[in-house]
Amino acid sequence: MFMNAKNKKWILLIFGLVEAIIAVVCFSRGILNLWNTNGSVIKILIPIGILIALIAGYILMSMWYLREPKQVMMDENENHSYSELQNVLSSYTNGKYFGKIAKTVMEQLERLNTSCERTKEAINKRFDRSSLSYEKYYSIVDVAEKTANQNVVAMTNRMKFFDEEEYARLENYRNDNIPDDIQEKQIALYKENQAKIEGAIAVNENLILKMDTLSMELAKISNSSEADMETMLGEIEELTKEVKYYT
């Protein structure tokens, strides 16, 4: 399961509360009262061991909470899980320039998966699994989903090439001794990279819209026009081809 910063914060808080409860139960005089220096060596070592375990546990949890996800290149030809994509994207969310874009892609990926699952469910209910219509609709939606996920991988890899510190330096390029024309080309390269990511986001968003429209048509109690659904299916295929342009 993917853990974003908010989830990790709650887990750390709950873990701290559990440890506090354990400490109260173990060392309170009215409960177990394990802290007894008048007993045998074993009775003395048990509470010390519990205390060390509680402290070590909280330190390890804090280190896990503070650990930043790694920014890695992903193979666009492999199928990556939802949690893997979200984990890599989360490593860019703190960036000044690509932070908001990374968060947008993360939210979009979640909606994309939900939309595809909903559409597949509508196909399952509408058509018999042995029918040609089922095979046709399901395969087109499945290819669209995989292509959109590949698009997310491509966007993530583009973010890897965006050096936040370098771009911040280039914002004041006129104040250094490096030729301005070279740095202006570098800025143009960064902006082109950003524009391609934003274009990929737009295409994926259109795909979500078409998926949602198709699933609603498939879910109608009264039979929808076969021609209308075929048109929507064709639009999804065209969008899938457009998505491939960005991968």
Coordinates of C-alpha atoms in Angstrom, one line a residue:
M1 CA 0.0 0.0 0.0
F2 CA 1.3 3.4 -0.9
M3 CA 2.1 5.7 2.0
N4 CA 2.0 9.4 1.4
A5 CA 3.3 12.0 3.9
K6 CA -0.2 12.4 5.5
N7 CA -0.6 8.6 6.0
K8 CA 2.9 8.3 7.4
K9 CA 2.2 11.1 9.9
W10 CA -0.9 9.3 11.2
I11 CA 1.0 6.0 11.4
L12 CA 3.8 7.6 13.4
L13 CA 1.2 9.3 15.7
I14 CA -0.7 6.0 16.3
F15 CA 2.5 4.1 16.9
G16 CA 3.6 6.7 19.5
L17 CA 0.2 6.5 21.3
V18 CA 0.5 2.7 21.3
E19 CA 3.9 2.9 22.8
A20 CA 2.7 5.4 25.4
I21 CA -0.1 3.0 26.4
I22 CA 2.3 0.1 26.7
A23 CA 4.6 2.2 28.9
V24 CA 1.7 3.3 31.2
V25 CA 0.5 -0.3 31.5
C26 CA 4.0 -1.7 32.2
F27 CA 5.3 0.9 34.6
S28 CA 2.3 2.3 36.4
R29 CA 2.0 1.3 40.1
G30 CA -1.6 0.7 39.8
I31 CA -1.2 -1.8 36.9
L32 CA 1.8 -4.0 36.2
N33 CA 4.4 -1.9 38.1
L34 CA 7.3 -3.7 36.4
W35 CA 9.8 -1.0 37.5
N36 CA 10.9 -2.6 40.7
T37 CA 14.5 -2.2 41.8
N38 CA 14.1 -4.4 44.8
G39 CA 13.5 -7.6 42.9
S40 CA 15.9 -10.1 41.3
V41 CA 18.2 -9.3 38.5
I42 CA 15.7 -10.7 36.0
K43 CA 12.9 -8.6 37.3
I44 CA 15.2 -5.5 37.0
L45 CA 16.3 -6.4 33.5
I46 CA 12.8 -7.0 32.1
P47 CA 11.5 -3.4 32.5
I48 CA 14.9 -2.1 31.2
G49 CA 14.6 -4.3 28.2
I50 CA 11.0 -3.1 27.5
L51 CA 12.1 0.5 27.9
I52 CA 15.0 0.1 25.5
A53 CA 12.6 -1.7 23.0
L54 CA 10.1 1.2 23.2
I55 CA 12.8 3.8 22.6
A56 CA 14.4 1.9 19.8
G57 CA 11.0 1.3 18.1
Y58 CA 10.2 4.9 18.1
I59 CA 13.6 5.9 16.8
L60 CA 13.2 3.4 13.9
M61 CA 9.7 4.6 13.1
S62 CA 10.9 8.2 13.1
M63 CA 13.7 7.3 10.7
W64 CA 11.2 5.6 8.4
Y65 CA 9.0 8.7 8.6
L66 CA 11.8 11.0 7.7
R67 CA 13.2 8.9 4.9
E68 CA 12.6 10.4 1.5
P69 CA 11.5 8.1 -1.4
K70 CA 14.2 7.6 -4.1
Q71 CA 14.0 9.4 -7.4
V72 CA 14.7 6.6 -9.9
M73 CA 14.4 6.0 -13.6
M74 CA 11.6 3.6 -14.5
D75 CA 11.5 1.2 -17.5
E76 CA 8.6 2.3 -19.7
N77 CA 8.3 -1.2 -21.3
E78 CA 7.6 -2.8 -17.9
N79 CA 4.2 -2.9 -16.1
H80 CA 4.6 -1.0 -12.9
S81 CA 2.2 -1.3 -10.0
Y82 CA 0.0 1.6 -8.8
S83 CA 1.9 1.7 -5.5
E84 CA 5.3 1.7 -7.2
L85 CA 4.3 4.6 -9.4
Q86 CA 2.8 6.6 -6.5
N87 CA 5.9 6.0 -4.4
V88 CA 8.3 7.3 -7.1
L89 CA 6.1 10.3 -7.9
S90 CA 6.0 11.2 -4.2
S91 CA 9.8 11.8 -4.3
Y92 CA 9.1 14.8 -6.5
T93 CA 6.3 16.4 -4.5
N94 CA 8.5 18.6 -2.4
G95 CA 10.1 20.3 -5.4
K96 CA 9.6 24.0 -5.9
Y97 CA 9.0 23.7 -9.7
F98 CA 7.6 20.2 -10.2
G99 CA 6.1 19.6 -6.8
K100 CA 2.6 20.7 -7.8
I101 CA 2.8 18.8 -11.1
A102 CA 3.9 15.6 -9.3
K103 CA 0.9 15.9 -6.9
T104 CA -1.4 16.5 -9.8
V105 CA -0.1 13.3 -11.6
M106 CA -0.5 11.3 -8.4
E107 CA -4.1 12.4 -7.9
Q108 CA -4.8 11.8 -11.6
L109 CA -3.3 8.3 -11.5
E110 CA -5.6 7.4 -8.7
R111 CA -8.6 8.7 -10.6
L112 CA -7.4 6.9 -13.8
N113 CA -7.2 3.6 -12.0
T114 CA -10.7 4.1 -10.5
S115 CA -12.2 5.1 -13.8
C116 CA -10.7 2.1 -15.6
E117 CA -11.9 -0.3 -12.9
R118 CA -15.4 1.2 -13.1
T119 CA -15.4 0.9 -16.9
K120 CA -14.3 -2.7 -16.8
E121 CA -17.0 -3.5 -14.2
A122 CA -19.6 -1.9 -16.5
I123 CA -18.3 -4.1 -19.4
N124 CA -18.6 -7.2 -17.2
K125 CA -22.2 -6.4 -16.3
R126 CA -23.2 -5.4 -19.8
F127 CA -21.7 -8.2 -22.0
D128 CA -21.4 -12.0 -21.7
R129 CA -17.7 -12.8 -21.2
S130 CA -17.8 -15.2 -24.1
S131 CA -19.1 -12.6 -26.5
L132 CA -17.1 -10.8 -29.1
S133 CA -18.4 -7.5 -27.8
Y134 CA -17.0 -8.2 -24.4
E135 CA -13.6 -9.1 -25.8
K136 CA -13.6 -6.0 -28.0
Y137 CA -14.6 -3.5 -25.3
Y138 CA -12.5 -5.0 -22.6
S139 CA -9.3 -5.2 -24.7
I140 CA -9.6 -1.6 -25.8
V141 CA -10.1 -0.3 -22.3
D142 CA -7.3 -2.6 -21.0
V143 CA -4.8 -1.3 -23.6
A144 CA -5.9 2.3 -22.9
E145 CA -5.2 1.8 -19.1
K146 CA -1.8 0.2 -19.7
T147 CA -0.8 3.0 -22.1
A148 CA -2.0 5.7 -19.7
N149 CA 0.2 4.1 -17.0
Q150 CA 3.1 4.1 -19.4
N151 CA 2.4 7.8 -19.9
V152 CA 2.7 8.3 -16.2
V153 CA 6.1 6.5 -16.2
A154 CA 7.3 8.7 -19.0
M155 CA 6.2 11.8 -17.1
T156 CA 8.0 10.5 -14.0
N157 CA 11.2 10.0 -16.0
R158 CA 11.0 13.5 -17.4
M159 CA 10.8 14.8 -13.8
K160 CA 14.1 12.9 -13.1
F161 CA 15.8 15.1 -15.7
F162 CA 14.5 18.3 -14.1
D163 CA 17.3 19.7 -11.8
E164 CA 15.5 22.0 -9.4
E165 CA 18.8 23.6 -8.2
E166 CA 20.0 24.2 -11.7
Y167 CA 16.7 25.7 -12.8
A168 CA 16.8 28.0 -9.8
R169 CA 20.2 29.2 -10.8
L170 CA 19.1 29.8 -14.4
E171 CA 16.3 32.1 -13.2
N172 CA 19.1 34.6 -12.4
Y173 CA 21.3 33.7 -15.4
R174 CA 21.9 37.4 -16.4
N175 CA 23.8 37.9 -13.2
D176 CA 26.7 35.5 -13.9
N177 CA 29.5 35.2 -16.4
I178 CA 28.2 32.3 -18.4
P179 CA 27.0 33.3 -21.9
D180 CA 23.3 34.3 -21.8
D181 CA 22.5 32.6 -25.2
I182 CA 23.6 29.2 -23.9
Q183 CA 21.6 29.5 -20.7
E184 CA 18.6 30.7 -22.5
K185 CA 18.7 27.5 -24.5
Q186 CA 19.0 25.5 -21.3
I187 CA 15.9 27.4 -19.9
A188 CA 14.0 26.6 -23.2
L189 CA 14.9 22.9 -22.8
Y190 CA 13.5 22.9 -19.3
K191 CA 10.3 24.6 -20.4
E192 CA 9.9 22.2 -23.3
N193 CA 10.2 19.3 -20.9
Q194 CA 7.6 20.9 -18.6
A195 CA 5.2 21.5 -21.6
K196 CA 5.4 17.9 -22.6
I197 CA 4.5 16.7 -19.1
E198 CA 1.5 19.1 -19.0
G199 CA 0.5 17.9 -22.4
A200 CA 0.6 14.3 -21.2
I201 CA -1.5 15.2 -18.2
A202 CA -4.1 16.7 -20.5
V203 CA -4.3 13.6 -22.7
N204 CA -4.7 11.3 -19.6
E205 CA -7.4 13.6 -18.3
N206 CA -9.3 13.3 -21.6
L207 CA -8.9 9.6 -21.4
I208 CA -10.5 9.6 -17.9
L209 CA -13.4 11.7 -19.2
K210 CA -14.0 9.2 -22.1
M211 CA -13.8 6.2 -19.8
D212 CA -16.3 7.8 -17.4
T213 CA -18.7 8.6 -20.2
L214 CA -18.5 5.1 -21.6
S215 CA -19.0 3.4 -18.2
M216 CA -22.1 5.6 -17.7
E217 CA -23.5 4.6 -21.1
L218 CA -22.8 0.9 -20.4
A219 CA -24.5 1.1 -17.0
K220 CA -27.7 2.6 -18.3
I221 CA -30.8 0.5 -17.6
S222 CA -32.2 1.3 -21.0
N223 CA -30.0 0.1 -23.9
S224 CA -27.7 2.8 -25.2
S225 CA -27.3 3.3 -28.9
E226 CA -24.7 0.8 -30.1
A227 CA -23.5 3.5 -32.6
D228 CA -22.9 6.0 -29.7
M229 CA -20.9 3.4 -27.7
E230 CA -18.9 2.4 -30.8
T231 CA -18.1 6.1 -31.3
M232 CA -16.9 6.5 -27.7
L233 CA -14.8 3.3 -28.1
G234 CA -13.2 4.8 -31.2
E235 CA -12.5 8.0 -29.3
I236 CA -10.7 6.0 -26.6
E237 CA -8.6 4.2 -29.2
E238 CA -7.6 7.5 -30.7
L239 CA -6.7 9.0 -27.3
T240 CA -4.7 5.9 -26.6
K241 CA -2.7 6.5 -29.8
E242 CA -2.2 10.2 -28.7
V243 CA -1.1 9.0 -25.3
K244 CA 1.6 6.9 -26.9
Y245 CA 3.0 10.1 -28.5
Y246 CA 4.1 11.3 -25.0
T247 CA 5.7 8.0 -23.9

